[in-house]
PDB file of C-alpha atoms in Angstrom:
ATOM      1  CA  UNK A 170      -7.659 244.931-156.087  1.00 54.00           C
ATOM      2  CA  UNK A 171     -11.051 244.640-158.226  1.00 55.00           C
ATOM      3  CA  UNK A 172     -10.006 243.805-161.785  1.00 63.00           C
ATOM      4  CA  UNK A 173     -13.507 243.261-163.500  1.00 63.00           C
ATOM      5  CA  UNK A 174     -17.187 243.535-162.818  1.00 66.00           C
ATOM      6  CA  UNK A 175     -19.378 241.419-164.933  1.00 69.00           C
ATOM      7  CA  UNK A 176     -23.107 242.712-165.240  1.00 63.00           C
ATOM      8  CA  UNK A 177     -25.858 240.092-165.404  1.00 58.00           C
ATOM      9  CA  UNK A 178     -29.080 241.783-164.582  1.00 53.00           C
ATOM     10  CA  UNK A 179     -30.739 240.676-167.967  1.00 62.00           C
ATOM     11  CA  UNK A 180     -30.179 237.203-167.245  1.00 60.00           C
ATOM     12  CA  UNK A 181     -30.510 236.876-163.389  1.00 62.00           C
ATOM     13  CA  UNK A 182     -33.748 238.269-162.791  1.00 68.00           C
ATOM     14  CA  UNK A 183     -32.507 239.794-159.543  1.00 67.00           C
ATOM     15  CA  UNK A 184     -31.258 236.377-158.087  1.00 71.00           C
ATOM     16  CA  UNK A 185     -28.037 235.682-157.226  1.00 80.00           C
ATOM     17  CA  UNK A 186     -24.894 234.177-158.993  1.00 83.00           C
ATOM     18  CA  UNK A 187     -24.302 230.744-157.226  1.00 86.00           C
ATOM     19  CA  UNK A 188     -21.349 228.954-158.869  1.00 88.00           C
ATOM     20  CA  UNK A 189     -18.392 229.855-161.104  1.00 86.00           C
ATOM     21  CA  UNK A 190     -15.561 227.835-162.701  1.00 88.00           C
ATOM     22  CA  UNK A 191     -12.746 228.965-165.089  1.00 88.00           C
ATOM     23  CA  UNK A 192     -12.600 227.169-168.346  1.00 90.00           C
ATOM     24  CA  UNK A 193      -9.410 225.127-168.314  1.00 87.00           C
ATOM     25  CA  UNK A 194      -6.732 226.196-170.906  1.00 80.00           C
ATOM     26  CA  UNK A 195      -7.028 222.928-172.823  1.00 75.00           C
ATOM     27  CA  UNK A 196      -7.403 223.652-176.659  1.00 69.00           C
ATOM     28  CA  UNK A 197      -4.889 226.380-177.451  1.00 73.00           C
ATOM     29  CA  UNK A 198      -7.398 227.683-180.278  1.00 80.00           C
ATOM     30  CA  UNK A 199     -10.008 228.697-177.814  1.00 86.00           C
ATOM     31  CA  UNK A 200     -10.429 232.116-176.277  1.00 88.00           C
ATOM     32  CA  UNK A 201      -8.429 232.532-173.244  1.00 88.00           C
ATOM     33  CA  UNK A 202      -9.671 234.025-169.775  1.00 86.00           C
ATOM     34  CA  UNK A 203     -13.267 232.572-169.891  1.00 90.00           C
ATOM     35  CA  UNK A 204     -15.457 232.174-166.711  1.00 90.00           C
ATOM     36  CA  UNK A 205     -18.363 229.925-166.683  1.00 90.00           C
ATOM     37  CA  UNK A 206     -21.238 230.862-164.126  1.00 89.00           C
ATOM     38  CA  UNK A 207     -24.560 229.663-163.168  1.00 89.00           C
ATOM     39  CA  UNK A 208     -27.346 231.419-161.121  1.00 88.00           C
ATOM     40  CA  UNK A 209     -30.539 231.015-159.325  1.00 88.00           C
ATOM     41  CA  UNK A 210     -32.575 231.875-162.503  1.00 87.00           C
ATOM     42  CA  UNK A 211     -31.294 228.946-164.144  1.00 91.00           C
ATOM     43  CA  UNK A 212     -28.703 230.819-166.286  1.00 90.00           C
ATOM     44  CA  UNK A 213     -25.393 229.449-167.671  1.00 92.00           C
ATOM     45  CA  UNK A 214     -23.125 232.051-169.006  1.00 90.00           C
ATOM     46  CA  UNK A 215     -19.546 231.963-170.505  1.00 92.00           C
ATOM     47  CA  UNK A 216     -17.882 235.355-169.851  1.00 89.00           C
ATOM     48  CA  UNK A 217     -14.669 236.724-171.431  1.00 89.00           C
ATOM     49  CA  UNK A 218     -13.239 238.449-168.434  1.00 85.00           C
ATOM     50  CA  UNK A 219     -10.861 240.504-170.268  1.00 85.00           C
ATOM     51  CA  UNK A 220     -13.491 242.614-172.242  1.00 88.00           C
ATOM     52  CA  UNK A 221     -16.292 241.856-169.865  1.00 85.00           C
ATOM     53  CA  UNK A 222     -18.518 240.583-172.592  1.00 89.00           C
ATOM     54  CA  UNK A 223     -21.086 237.594-172.281  1.00 88.00           C
ATOM     55  CA  UNK A 224     -20.039 235.171-174.845  1.00 91.00           C
ATOM     56  CA  UNK A 225     -23.059 232.869-174.658  1.00 89.00           C
ATOM     57  CA  UNK A 226     -26.214 232.222-172.384  1.00 90.00           C
ATOM     58  CA  UNK A 227     -28.199 229.077-171.838  1.00 89.00           C
ATOM     59  CA  UNK A 228     -31.395 229.557-169.498  1.00 89.00           C
ATOM     60  CA  UNK A 229     -33.374 226.865-167.946  1.00 85.00           C
ATOM     61  CA  UNK A 230     -36.032 228.915-166.133  1.00 81.00           C
ATOM     62  CA  UNK A 231     -37.479 225.926-164.235  1.00 87.00           C
ATOM     63  CA  UNK A 232     -34.057 225.229-162.736  1.00 93.00           C
ATOM     64  CA  UNK A 233     -31.426 226.984-160.393  1.00 93.00           C
ATOM     65  CA  UNK A 234     -27.935 226.116-160.980  1.00 93.00           C
ATOM     66  CA  UNK A 235     -25.721 225.374-157.833  1.00 94.00           C
ATOM     67  CA  UNK A 236     -22.966 223.043-159.274  1.00 95.00           C
ATOM     68  CA  UNK A 237     -20.563 223.284-162.251  1.00 94.00           C
ATOM     69  CA  UNK A 238     -17.378 221.402-163.367  1.00 95.00           C
ATOM     70  CA  UNK A 239     -15.201 221.124-166.509  1.00 95.00           C
ATOM     71  CA  UNK A 240     -13.391 218.473-167.941  1.00 95.00           C
ATOM     72  CA  UNK A 241      -9.578 219.018-167.383  1.00 90.00           C
ATOM     73  CA  UNK A 242      -9.379 219.388-171.272  1.00 91.00           C
ATOM     74  CA  UNK A 243     -12.061 222.024-171.201  1.00 93.00           C
ATOM     75  CA  UNK A 244     -14.068 220.072-173.914  1.00 94.00           C
ATOM     76  CA  UNK A 245     -17.176 219.520-171.866  1.00 96.00           C
ATOM     77  CA  UNK A 246     -18.810 220.963-168.621  1.00 97.00           C
ATOM     78  CA  UNK A 247     -21.435 219.526-166.244  1.00 97.00           C
ATOM     79  CA  UNK A 248     -24.266 221.487-164.618  1.00 97.00           C
ATOM     80  CA  UNK A 249     -26.771 220.643-161.928  1.00 96.00           C
ATOM     81  CA  UNK A 250     -28.922 222.335-159.369  1.00 96.00           C
ATOM     82  CA  UNK A 251     -32.423 222.356-157.891  1.00 95.00           C
ATOM     83  CA  UNK A 252     -33.458 219.844-160.619  1.00 91.00           C
ATOM     84  CA  UNK A 253     -31.895 216.568-159.566  1.00 92.00           C
ATOM     85  CA  UNK A 254     -30.745 216.202-163.189  1.00 94.00           C
ATOM     86  CA  UNK A 255     -27.066 216.608-164.413  1.00 97.00           C
ATOM     87  CA  UNK A 256     -26.585 218.076-167.900  1.00 96.00           C
ATOM     88  CA  UNK A 257     -23.404 217.767-169.729  1.00 97.00           C
ATOM     89  CA  UNK A 258     -22.773 220.248-172.577  1.00 96.00           C
ATOM     90  CA  UNK A 259     -20.164 220.430-175.352  1.00 96.00           C
ATOM     91  CA  UNK A 260     -18.024 223.542-174.778  1.00 94.00           C
ATOM     92  CA  UNK A 261     -17.431 224.445-178.402  1.00 92.00           C
ATOM     93  CA  UNK A 262     -20.970 224.036-179.792  1.00 93.00           C
ATOM     94  CA  UNK A 263     -22.766 224.903-176.338  1.00 92.00           C
ATOM     95  CA  UNK A 264     -25.028 222.053-177.128  1.00 93.00           C
ATOM     96  CA  UNK A 265     -26.287 219.494-174.621  1.00 94.00           C
ATOM     97  CA  UNK A 266     -24.944 216.085-175.310  1.00 95.00           C
ATOM     98  CA  UNK A 267     -25.812 214.106-172.279  1.00 94.00           C
ATOM     99  CA  UNK A 268     -28.391 213.866-169.517  1.00 94.00           C
ATOM    100  CA  UNK A 269     -27.824 211.871-166.261  1.00 95.00           C
ATOM    101  CA  UNK A 270     -30.730 211.133-164.353  1.00 91.00           C
ATOM    102  CA  UNK A 271     -30.628 207.430-163.119  1.00 74.00           C
ATOM    103  CA  UNK A 272     -29.058 203.823-163.234  1.00 52.00           C
ATOM    104  CA  UNK A 273     -29.521 200.436-161.680  1.00 50.00           C
ATOM    105  CA  UNK A 274     -31.484 200.304-158.495  1.00 49.00           C
ATOM    106  CA  UNK A 275     -33.380 198.273-156.283  1.00 48.00           C
ATOM    107  CA  UNK A 276     -36.183 196.074-157.888  1.00 45.00           C
ATOM    108  CA  UNK A 277     -37.340 196.254-161.334  1.00 44.00           C
ATOM    109  CA  UNK A 278     -38.337 199.844-161.236  1.00 48.00           C
ATOM    110  CA  UNK A 279     -35.663 201.140-158.922  1.00 52.00           C
ATOM    111  CA  UNK A 280     -33.015 203.637-159.984  1.00 67.00           C
ATOM    112  CA  UNK A 281     -29.881 204.958-158.704  1.00 84.00           C
ATOM    113  CA  UNK A 282     -29.673 208.770-159.016  1.00 92.00           C
ATOM    114  CA  UNK A 283     -30.447 212.039-157.093  1.00 94.00           C
ATOM    115  CA  UNK A 284     -33.910 212.729-155.458  1.00 92.00           C
ATOM    116  CA  UNK A 285     -33.059 216.236-154.435  1.00 94.00           C
ATOM    117  CA  UNK A 286     -30.980 219.265-155.232  1.00 96.00           C
ATOM    118  CA  UNK A 287     -27.424 218.757-156.322  1.00 97.00           C
ATOM    119  CA  UNK A 288     -24.644 221.070-154.853  1.00 97.00           C
ATOM    120  CA  UNK A 289     -21.509 219.700-156.071  1.00 97.00           C
ATOM    121  CA  UNK A 290     -20.152 217.976-159.217  1.00 97.00           C
ATOM    122  CA  UNK A 291     -16.491 216.693-159.823  1.00 97.00           C
ATOM    123  CA  UNK A 292     -15.047 215.126-162.836  1.00 97.00           C
ATOM    124  CA  UNK A 293     -12.308 212.387-162.235  1.00 95.00           C
ATOM    125  CA  UNK A 294      -9.270 213.900-163.708  1.00 91.00           C
ATOM    126  CA  UNK A 295      -7.747 210.453-164.544  1.00 92.00           C
ATOM    127  CA  UNK A 296     -10.782 209.324-166.401  1.00 95.00           C
ATOM    128  CA  UNK A 297     -13.231 211.861-168.370  1.00 94.00           C
ATOM    129  CA  UNK A 298     -16.008 209.474-168.608  1.00 96.00           C
ATOM    130  CA  UNK A 299     -16.378 209.432-164.653  1.00 97.00           C
ATOM    131  CA  UNK A 300     -18.396 212.093-162.670  1.00 97.00           C
ATOM    132  CA  UNK A 301     -19.360 212.380-158.963  1.00 98.00           C
ATOM    133  CA  UNK A 302     -22.210 214.328-157.731  1.00 98.00           C
ATOM    134  CA  UNK A 303     -23.695 214.960-154.173  1.00 98.00           C
ATOM    135  CA  UNK A 304     -26.349 217.141-152.635  1.00 97.00           C
ATOM    136  CA  UNK A 305     -29.272 217.153-150.142  1.00 96.00           C
ATOM    137  CA  UNK A 306     -30.139 213.573-150.519  1.00 95.00           C
ATOM    138  CA  UNK A 307     -27.460 212.220-148.470  1.00 96.00           C
ATOM    139  CA  UNK A 308     -25.796 210.275-151.325  1.00 96.00           C
ATOM    140  CA  UNK A 309     -22.802 210.545-153.627  1.00 97.00           C
ATOM    141  CA  UNK A 310     -23.576 209.292-156.894  1.00 97.00           C
ATOM    142  CA  UNK A 311     -20.874 207.892-159.487  1.00 96.00           C
ATOM    143  CA  UNK A 312     -21.763 208.347-162.915  1.00 96.00           C
ATOM    144  CA  UNK A 313     -20.354 206.679-166.056  1.00 95.00           C
ATOM    145  CA  UNK A 314     -21.124 209.400-168.696  1.00 94.00           C
ATOM    146  CA  UNK A 315     -20.821 206.707-171.550  1.00 93.00           C
ATOM    147  CA  UNK A 316     -23.859 204.871-170.211  1.00 91.00           C
ATOM    148  CA  UNK A 317     -25.480 207.962-168.823  1.00 91.00           C
ATOM    149  CA  UNK A 318     -26.217 206.369-165.610  1.00 90.00           C
ATOM    150  CA  UNK A 319     -25.012 206.102-162.043  1.00 93.00           C
ATOM    151  CA  UNK A 320     -22.970 202.968-161.317  1.00 92.00           C
ATOM    152  CA  UNK A 321     -22.171 203.573-157.827  1.00 94.00           C
ATOM    153  CA  UNK A 322     -24.125 205.154-154.695  1.00 95.00           C
ATOM    154  CA  UNK A 323     -22.431 206.148-151.507  1.00 96.00           C
ATOM    155  CA  UNK A 324     -24.632 206.809-148.611  1.00 96.00           C
ATOM    156  CA  UNK A 325     -24.263 209.249-145.872  1.00 96.00           C
ATOM    157  CA  UNK A 326     -22.762 212.624-147.006  1.00 97.00           C
ATOM    158  CA  UNK A 327     -25.089 215.632-146.881  1.00 98.00           C
ATOM    159  CA  UNK A 328     -23.610 218.377-149.021  1.00 98.00           C
ATOM    160  CA  UNK A 329     -25.034 221.802-149.171  1.00 97.00           C
ATOM    161  CA  UNK A 330     -22.077 223.593-151.049  1.00 96.00           C
ATOM    162  CA  UNK A 331     -19.110 223.074-153.158  1.00 93.00           C
ATOM    163  CA  UNK A 332     -17.566 220.276-151.166  1.00 97.00           C
ATOM    164  CA  UNK A 333     -16.989 217.450-153.340  1.00 98.00           C
ATOM    165  CA  UNK A 334     -13.483 216.709-154.919  1.00 97.00           C
ATOM    166  CA  UNK A 335     -11.470 213.960-156.047  1.00 96.00           C
ATOM    167  CA  UNK A 336      -7.710 212.894-155.777  1.00 94.00           C
ATOM    168  CA  UNK A 337      -6.516 209.789-157.330  1.00 93.00           C
ATOM    169  CA  UNK A 338      -8.932 207.066-155.948  1.00 95.00           C
ATOM    170  CA  UNK A 339     -10.054 209.305-152.991  1.00 96.00           C
ATOM    171  CA  UNK A 340     -13.236 211.212-152.843  1.00 97.00           C
ATOM    172  CA  UNK A 341     -13.257 213.954-150.473  1.00 98.00           C
ATOM    173  CA  UNK A 342     -16.895 214.900-149.192  1.00 98.00           C
ATOM    174  CA  UNK A 343     -17.675 217.829-146.890  1.00 98.00           C
ATOM    175  CA  UNK A 344     -21.163 217.446-145.109  1.00 98.00           C
ATOM    176  CA  UNK A 345     -23.209 220.309-143.534  1.00 97.00           C
ATOM    177  CA  UNK A 346     -23.729 218.324-140.304  1.00 95.00           C
ATOM    178  CA  UNK A 347     -22.130 218.767-136.661  1.00 92.00           C
ATOM    179  CA  UNK A 348     -20.421 215.322-136.779  1.00 93.00           C
ATOM    180  CA  UNK A 349     -18.468 213.247-139.466  1.00 95.00           C
ATOM    181  CA  UNK A 350     -18.569 216.254-141.605  1.00 96.00           C
ATOM    182  CA  UNK A 351     -15.220 215.515-143.492  1.00 97.00           C
ATOM    183  CA  UNK A 352     -14.748 212.081-144.961  1.00 98.00           C
ATOM    184  CA  UNK A 353     -12.781 210.477-147.698  1.00 98.00           C
ATOM    185  CA  UNK A 354     -14.346 207.400-149.720  1.00 98.00           C
ATOM    186  CA  UNK A 355     -12.801 205.139-152.278  1.00 97.00           C
ATOM    187  CA  UNK A 356     -14.008 206.068-155.805  1.00 96.00           C
ATOM    188  CA  UNK A 357     -13.339 202.549-157.052  1.00 94.00           C
ATOM    189  CA  UNK A 358     -15.267 200.696-154.176  1.00 95.00           C
ATOM    190  CA  UNK A 359     -17.506 203.177-152.562  1.00 96.00           C
ATOM    191  CA  UNK A 360     -16.139 202.344-149.084  1.00 97.00           C
ATOM    192  CA  UNK A 361     -15.232 204.777-146.408  1.00 98.00           C
ATOM    193  CA  UNK A 362     -11.449 205.291-146.085  1.00 97.00           C
ATOM    194  CA  UNK A 363     -11.240 207.807-143.299  1.00 97.00           C
ATOM    195  CA  UNK A 364     -13.232 210.143-141.193  1.00 97.00           C
ATOM    196  CA  UNK A 365     -11.011 213.429-140.459  1.00 95.00           C
ATOM    197  CA  UNK A 366     -11.246 214.591-137.081  1.00 88.00           C
ATOM    198  CA  UNK A 367     -12.751 218.020-136.530  1.00 86.00           C
ATOM    199  CA  UNK A 368     -12.805 218.876-133.037  1.00 73.00           C
ATOM    200  CA  UNK A 369     -14.877 221.932-131.873  1.00 59.00           C
ATOM    201  CA  UNK A 370     -13.697 225.486-132.566  1.00 56.00           C
ATOM    202  CA  UNK A 371     -10.752 226.866-130.763  1.00 54.00           C
ATOM    203  CA  UNK A 372     -12.614 229.928-129.913  1.00 55.00           C
ATOM    204  CA  UNK A 373     -16.061 228.565-129.572  1.00 53.00           C
ATOM    205  CA  UNK A 374     -15.701 225.128-127.655  1.00 60.00           C
ATOM    206  CA  UNK A 375     -19.200 224.113-127.982  1.00 63.00           C
ATOM    207  CA  UNK A 376     -19.868 225.080-131.552  1.00 81.00           C
ATOM    208  CA  UNK A 377     -19.370 222.396-134.060  1.00 88.00           C
ATOM    209  CA  UNK A 378     -18.557 223.341-137.630  1.00 92.00           C
ATOM    210  CA  UNK A 379     -20.758 222.247-140.663  1.00 95.00           C
ATOM    211  CA  UNK A 380     -19.098 222.178-144.018  1.00 97.00           C
ATOM    212  CA  UNK A 381     -19.992 224.234-147.116  1.00 96.00           C
ATOM    213  CA  UNK A 382     -16.688 223.854-148.886  1.00 95.00           C
ATOM    214  CA  UNK A 383     -13.954 221.383-149.226  1.00 97.00           C
ATOM    215  CA  UNK A 384     -11.021 220.775-151.815  1.00 95.00           C
ATOM    216  CA  UNK A 385      -7.890 218.884-152.305  1.00 95.00           C
ATOM    217  CA  UNK A 386      -5.016 220.940-153.333  1.00 93.00           C
ATOM    218  CA  UNK A 387      -3.449 221.193-156.767  1.00 85.00           C
ATOM    219  CA  UNK A 388      -2.120 219.489-158.768  1.00 73.00           C
ATOM    220  CA  UNK A 389      -3.586 216.063-158.780  1.00 68.00           C
ATOM    221  CA  UNK A 390      -0.967 214.535-156.487  1.00 74.00           C
ATOM    222  CA  UNK A 391      -2.470 216.576-153.592  1.00 87.00           C
ATOM    223  CA  UNK A 392      -0.480 217.471-150.560  1.00 92.00           C
ATOM    224  CA  UNK A 393      -3.153 219.242-148.692  1.00 95.00           C
ATOM    225  CA  UNK A 394      -6.775 219.587-148.091  1.00 95.00           C
ATOM    226  CA  UNK A 395      -8.876 222.350-146.899  1.00 96.00           C
ATOM    227  CA  UNK A 396     -12.333 222.680-145.728  1.00 97.00           C
ATOM    228  CA  UNK A 397     -14.513 225.450-144.075  1.00 95.00           C
ATOM    229  CA  UNK A 398     -18.161 226.332-143.163  1.00 94.00           C
ATOM    230  CA  UNK A 399     -20.829 227.671-140.847  1.00 94.00           C
ATOM    231  CA  UNK A 400     -21.472 227.237-137.031  1.00 92.00           C
ATOM    232  CA  UNK A 401     -17.895 227.576-135.859  1.00 90.00           C
ATOM    233  CA  UNK A 402     -17.236 229.866-138.857  1.00 92.00           C
ATOM    234  CA  UNK A 403     -13.730 228.828-139.748  1.00 92.00           C
ATOM    235  CA  UNK A 404     -11.674 226.892-142.305  1.00 94.00           C
ATOM    236  CA  UNK A 405      -8.706 224.324-141.662  1.00 94.00           C
ATOM    237  CA  UNK A 406      -5.796 223.012-143.827  1.00 94.00           C
ATOM    238  CA  UNK A 407      -4.801 219.495-143.363  1.00 94.00           C
ATOM    239  CA  UNK A 408      -1.370 217.642-144.210  1.00 94.00           C
ATOM    240  CA  UNK A 409      -2.419 214.620-146.195  1.00 94.00           C
ATOM    241  CA  UNK A 410       1.080 213.132-145.922  1.00 92.00           C
ATOM    242  CA  UNK A 411       1.342 213.383-142.106  1.00 92.00           C
ATOM    243  CA  UNK A 412      -1.870 211.432-141.338  1.00 92.00           C
ATOM    244  CA  UNK A 413      -4.149 214.473-141.914  1.00 94.00           C
ATOM    245  CA  UNK A 414      -2.503 216.501-139.249  1.00 91.00           C
ATOM    246  CA  UNK A 415      -3.767 220.097-138.821  1.00 91.00           C
ATOM    247  CA  UNK A 416      -1.676 222.523-140.514  1.00 91.00           C
ATOM    248  CA  UNK A 417      -3.489 225.723-139.642  1.00 90.00           C
ATOM    249  CA  UNK A 418      -6.825 227.346-139.012  1.00 90.00           C
ATOM    250  CA  UNK A 419      -8.669 230.606-140.173  1.00 91.00           C
ATOM    251  CA  UNK A 420     -10.824 231.051-137.236  1.00 88.00           C
ATOM    252  CA  UNK A 421     -12.610 233.883-135.201  1.00 85.00           C
ATOM    253  CA  UNK A 422     -14.921 234.854-138.213  1.00 89.00           C
ATOM    254  CA  UNK A 423     -18.104 236.702-137.806  1.00 89.00           C
ATOM    255  CA  UNK A 424     -19.736 234.632-140.539  1.00 91.00           C
ATOM    256  CA  UNK A 425     -19.423 231.281-142.303  1.00 92.00           C
ATOM    257  CA  UNK A 426     -16.904 230.213-145.008  1.00 93.00           C
ATOM    258  CA  UNK A 427     -18.963 229.404-147.970  1.00 92.00           C
ATOM    259  CA  UNK A 428     -16.149 228.871-150.507  1.00 90.00           C
ATOM    260  CA  UNK A 429     -12.451 228.185-150.815  1.00 90.00           C
ATOM    261  CA  UNK A 430      -9.847 227.439-153.712  1.00 89.00           C
ATOM    262  CA  UNK A 431      -6.300 226.397-153.685  1.00 89.00           C
ATOM    263  CA  UNK A 432      -4.041 228.097-156.400  1.00 83.00           C
ATOM    264  CA  UNK A 433      -2.426 226.084-159.129  1.00 79.00           C
ATOM    265  CA  UNK A 434       0.952 225.570-157.229  1.00 79.00           C
ATOM    266  CA  UNK A 435      -1.067 224.123-154.106  1.00 80.00           C
ATOM    267  CA  UNK A 436       0.649 226.502-151.763  1.00 84.00           C
ATOM    268  CA  UNK A 437      -1.855 229.446-151.488  1.00 86.00           C
ATOM    269  CA  UNK A 438      -5.488 229.159-150.477  1.00 89.00           C
ATOM    270  CA  UNK A 439      -8.409 231.718-150.962  1.00 89.00           C
ATOM    271  CA  UNK A 440     -11.130 231.680-148.357  1.00 90.00           C
ATOM    272  CA  UNK A 441     -14.288 233.825-148.589  1.00 88.00           C
ATOM    273  CA  UNK A 442     -17.804 233.752-146.990  1.00 89.00           C
ATOM    274  CA  UNK A 443     -20.575 235.671-145.429  1.00 89.00           C
ATOM    275  CA  UNK A 444     -18.367 238.386-143.914  1.00 87.00           C
ATOM    276  CA  UNK A 445     -17.789 239.694-147.634  1.00 78.00           C
ATOM    277  CA  UNK A 446     -13.955 239.378-147.205  1.00 83.00           C
ATOM    278  CA  UNK A 447     -11.844 237.262-149.301  1.00 79.00           C
ATOM    279  CA  UNK A 448      -8.687 236.115-147.462  1.00 89.00           C
ATOM    280  CA  UNK A 449      -5.452 234.702-149.087  1.00 88.00           C
ATOM    281  CA  UNK A 450      -3.561 232.132-147.177  1.00 88.00           C
ATOM    282  CA  UNK A 451       0.159 231.115-147.852  1.00 88.00           C
ATOM    283  CA  UNK A 452       0.889 227.758-147.026  1.00 86.00           C
ATOM    284  CA  UNK A 453       4.495 227.310-145.645  1.00 74.00           C
ATOM    285  CA  UNK A 454       6.637 224.827-143.875  1.00 63.00           C
ATOM    286  CA  UNK A 455       7.659 225.126-140.373  1.00 57.00           C
ATOM    287  CA  UNK A 456      11.289 225.612-141.596  1.00 61.00           C
ATOM    288  CA  UNK A 457      10.206 228.034-144.224  1.00 60.00           C
ATOM    289  CA  UNK A 458       8.357 230.058-141.669  1.00 52.00           C
ATOM    290  CA  UNK A 459      11.306 230.013-139.102  1.00 50.00           C
ATOM    291  CA  UNK A 460      13.461 231.583-141.734  1.00 59.00           C
ATOM    292  CA  UNK A 461      10.918 234.310-142.443  1.00 57.00           C
ATOM    293  CA  UNK A 462      10.154 234.851-138.643  1.00 55.00           C
ATOM    294  CA  UNK A 463      12.847 233.362-136.559  1.00 60.00           C
ATOM    295  CA  UNK A 464      11.628 232.148-132.951  1.00 59.00           C
ATOM    296  CA  UNK A 465       7.935 232.218-134.067  1.00 55.00           C
ATOM    297  CA  UNK A 466       7.607 228.584-135.558  1.00 49.00           C
ATOM    298  CA  UNK A 467       5.205 226.509-133.541  1.00 52.00           C
TER     299      UNK A 467
END
């Protein structure tokens, strides 16, 4: 059921909201139930969802916001988008505290950093100083926020949505391309660890899937990962502890999957996209399924 509608016409200029993140509980003295959103007009907004009030707005009219992420503590958040620069803000003061836009590179004038739009950001939950980012320029950048520079570049992934995640030393990258669309890299070395097989859609044998959204299950010791996108218009869940075997598929959709999110217990997944429907998927074991529906476990 619809619980609340947050109205943004004075801040959006008629352009869509492109990304949202719930603020972690973190400091118990902070207001609870706060949602951070970004839009294509360059606005960052904090919303108190209970009251429907906008608590704060920051507008960069020359930018469009596509990516957001919070530190697990909720003390800071990062934002990026059309402008290939990452800005980090203090959550309590709302002040810009750091700008990430380059690092060591090739030659005396070379710099590591993004050269095109950024579509996904993720803080390392085990180290608040490390941030990963990716987008249209076919790179993943690993940033050290203390040095305000990229310390490692991973080449290859082409991200067009919120499809970057970190679990332990693993970086999950979902690419909008017809092959090698779901890969895992080492955070510490930048080396490719695994390419997860994604065969053609079960219902559309000739149509490949191109990933818009990918995520590890919560908590940090992830049991599953999920991804979805367009082309084949489907989402899949994989079992990390069973050699990334397929757990299940949401398929037969009329339009692509643009976003998905695991619940905190890691056993429920929301999937949504172009058909304007939000699907809630329960992930149960073969044994649990057999108890609920005897004779139907596959």
